[in-house]
Short mmCIF file of C-alpha atoms in Angstrom, two decimals:
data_model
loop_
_atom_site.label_atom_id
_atom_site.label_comp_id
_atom_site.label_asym_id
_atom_site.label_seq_id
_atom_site.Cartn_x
_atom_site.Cartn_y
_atom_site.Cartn_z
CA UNK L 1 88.06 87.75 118.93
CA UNK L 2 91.11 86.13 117.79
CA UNK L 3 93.44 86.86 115.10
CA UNK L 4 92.56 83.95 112.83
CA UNK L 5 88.98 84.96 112.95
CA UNK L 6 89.45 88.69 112.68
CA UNK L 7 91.64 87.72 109.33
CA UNK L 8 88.50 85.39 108.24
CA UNK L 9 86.44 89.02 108.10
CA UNK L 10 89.03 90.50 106.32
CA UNK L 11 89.11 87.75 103.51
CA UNK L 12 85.49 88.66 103.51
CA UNK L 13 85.77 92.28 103.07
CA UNK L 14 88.76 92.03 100.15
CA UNK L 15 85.82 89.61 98.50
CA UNK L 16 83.38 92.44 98.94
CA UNK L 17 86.01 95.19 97.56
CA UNK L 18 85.38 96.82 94.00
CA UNK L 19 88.62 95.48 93.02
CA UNK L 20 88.41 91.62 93.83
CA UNK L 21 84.63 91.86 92.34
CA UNK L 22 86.17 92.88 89.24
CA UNK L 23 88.51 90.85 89.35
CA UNK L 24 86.51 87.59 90.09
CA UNK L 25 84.24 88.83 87.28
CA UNK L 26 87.46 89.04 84.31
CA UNK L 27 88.44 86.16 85.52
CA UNK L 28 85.24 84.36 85.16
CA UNK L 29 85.16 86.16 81.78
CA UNK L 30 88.20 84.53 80.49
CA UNK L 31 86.99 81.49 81.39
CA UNK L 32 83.90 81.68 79.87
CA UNK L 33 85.65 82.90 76.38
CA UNK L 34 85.93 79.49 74.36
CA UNK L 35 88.18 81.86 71.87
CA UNK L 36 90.89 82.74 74.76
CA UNK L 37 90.68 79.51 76.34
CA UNK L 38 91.51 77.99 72.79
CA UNK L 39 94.61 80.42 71.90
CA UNK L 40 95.71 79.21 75.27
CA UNK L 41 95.57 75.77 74.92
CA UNK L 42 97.35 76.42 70.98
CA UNK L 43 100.23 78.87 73.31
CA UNK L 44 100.87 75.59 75.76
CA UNK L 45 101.02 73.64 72.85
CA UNK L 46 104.04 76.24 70.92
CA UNK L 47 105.58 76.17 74.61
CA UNK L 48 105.54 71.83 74.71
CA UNK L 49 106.94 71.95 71.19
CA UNK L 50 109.62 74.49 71.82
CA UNK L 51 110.76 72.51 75.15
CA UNK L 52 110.80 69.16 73.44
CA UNK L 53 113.12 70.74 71.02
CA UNK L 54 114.94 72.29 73.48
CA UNK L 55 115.51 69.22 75.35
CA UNK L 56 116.97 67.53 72.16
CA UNK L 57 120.54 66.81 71.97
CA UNK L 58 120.63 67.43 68.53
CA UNK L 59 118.39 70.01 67.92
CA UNK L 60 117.26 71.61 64.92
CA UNK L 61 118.14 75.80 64.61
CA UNK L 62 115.27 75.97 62.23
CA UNK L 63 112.53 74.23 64.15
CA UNK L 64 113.42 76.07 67.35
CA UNK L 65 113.63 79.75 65.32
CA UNK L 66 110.29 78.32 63.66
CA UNK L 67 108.64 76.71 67.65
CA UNK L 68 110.48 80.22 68.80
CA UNK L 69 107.94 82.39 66.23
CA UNK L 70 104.71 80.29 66.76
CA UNK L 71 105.45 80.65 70.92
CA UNK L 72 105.40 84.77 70.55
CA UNK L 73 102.81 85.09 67.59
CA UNK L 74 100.42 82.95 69.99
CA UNK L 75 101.42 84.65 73.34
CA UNK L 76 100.71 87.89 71.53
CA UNK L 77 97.06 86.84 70.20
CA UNK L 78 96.59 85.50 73.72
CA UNK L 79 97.52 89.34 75.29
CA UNK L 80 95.50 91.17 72.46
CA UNK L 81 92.47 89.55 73.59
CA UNK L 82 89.92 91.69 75.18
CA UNK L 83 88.98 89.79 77.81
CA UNK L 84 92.60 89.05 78.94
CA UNK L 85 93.43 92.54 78.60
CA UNK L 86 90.21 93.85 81.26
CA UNK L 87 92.04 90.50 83.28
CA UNK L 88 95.32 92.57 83.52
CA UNK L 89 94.27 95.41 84.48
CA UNK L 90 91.90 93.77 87.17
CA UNK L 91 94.98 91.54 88.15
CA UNK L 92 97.38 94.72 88.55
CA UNK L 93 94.80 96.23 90.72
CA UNK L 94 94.32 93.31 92.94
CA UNK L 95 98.06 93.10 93.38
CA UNK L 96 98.21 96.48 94.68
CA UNK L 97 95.62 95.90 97.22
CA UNK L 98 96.45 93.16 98.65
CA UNK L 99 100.33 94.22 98.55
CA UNK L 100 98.94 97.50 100.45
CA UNK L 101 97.00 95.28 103.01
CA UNK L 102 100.04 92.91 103.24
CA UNK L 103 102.15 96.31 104.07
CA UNK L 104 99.94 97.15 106.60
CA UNK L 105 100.09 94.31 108.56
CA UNK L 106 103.72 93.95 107.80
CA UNK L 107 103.84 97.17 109.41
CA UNK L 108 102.17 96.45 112.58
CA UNK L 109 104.08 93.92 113.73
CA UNK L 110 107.01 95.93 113.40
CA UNK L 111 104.53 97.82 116.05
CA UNK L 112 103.16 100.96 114.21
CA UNK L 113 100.15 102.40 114.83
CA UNK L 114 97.39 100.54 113.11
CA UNK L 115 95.27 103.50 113.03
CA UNK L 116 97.79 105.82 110.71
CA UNK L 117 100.66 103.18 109.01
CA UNK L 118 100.65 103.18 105.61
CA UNK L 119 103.04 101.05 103.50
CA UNK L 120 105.75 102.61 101.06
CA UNK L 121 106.19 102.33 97.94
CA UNK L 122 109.71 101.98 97.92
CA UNK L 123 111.08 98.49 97.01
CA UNK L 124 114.77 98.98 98.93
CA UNK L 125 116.35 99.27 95.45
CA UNK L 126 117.39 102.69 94.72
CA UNK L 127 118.66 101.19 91.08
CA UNK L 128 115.01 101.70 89.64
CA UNK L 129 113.80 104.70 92.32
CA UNK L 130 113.04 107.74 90.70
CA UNK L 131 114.22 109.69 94.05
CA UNK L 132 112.46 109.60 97.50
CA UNK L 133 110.04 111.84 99.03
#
C-alpha cells in the first residue's frame, strides 16, 4: 500500500466519524432552511451595500453608520438561527479533529512513534497560554 491510498481510507474513515456525520448533516440542514438561506442572501446584500459605500470617495457618515447597523442586525439574525447554531458547534468539532489528525501526521514526519504521538495543544504563543503542563 502506498501513502496516497492509505490517506484515501482515511478520508473514508473521517466520513464515517460521528463528527463529520454531524457535520455533513447541519450542513445539509442549513441548506435545506429557506429561512437561513434567505437572512443570508439579505446579510451579503448589507455587506455589498456597505462596500459600495465604502468604496465611495465621498461617502456618506450616515449611510455607512445606517449600511454599518443593517450588516450586524442581519449577521446577528443569521447566528441566532438554530440551524446555524447546531452548524457551529458541528464545525468547531470538525476543526478539532481534523486539526488532531493533521497533528498526528505532522508529528510523524518529524519521526515519532505513530503508535503513541499525540498533538499539543499549545499554539507556540505563550501571550494567550494559560501555563503549560
Amino acid at each position: 500500500m502506498d501513502v496516497i491510498e492509505i490517506t484515501r481510507q482515511l478520508g473514508q474513515a473521517i466520513q464515517q466519524d460521528p463528527v463529520y456525520i454531524r457535520y455533513a448533516m447541519c450542513k445539509e440542514q442549513n441548506d435545506q432552511d429557506s429561512e437561513l438561506q434567505n437572512l443570508i442572501g439579505e446579510f451579503n446584500l448589507n455587506r455589498i451595500a456597505l462596500n459600495n459605500e465604502l468604496s465611495k470617495e465621498d461617502k456618506d457618515e450616515a449611510k455607512v453608520q445606517e449600511y454599518n447597523k443593517k450588516l450586524r442586525d442581519s449577521y446577528n439574525l443569521v447566528m441566532q438561527n438554530q440551524n446555524m447554531i447546531a452548524f457551529n458547534e458541528a464545525k468547531v468539532q470538525m476543526d478539532q479533529l481534523i486539526n488532531r489528525v493533521n497533528g498526528i501526521i505532522a508529528l510523524c514526519v518529524e519521526g515519532q512513534d505513530p503508535e503513541t504521538c499525540e498533538p499539543s495543544a499549545c499554539s507556540g504563543s505563550c501571550a494567550t497560554c494559560g501555563g503549560c503542563h
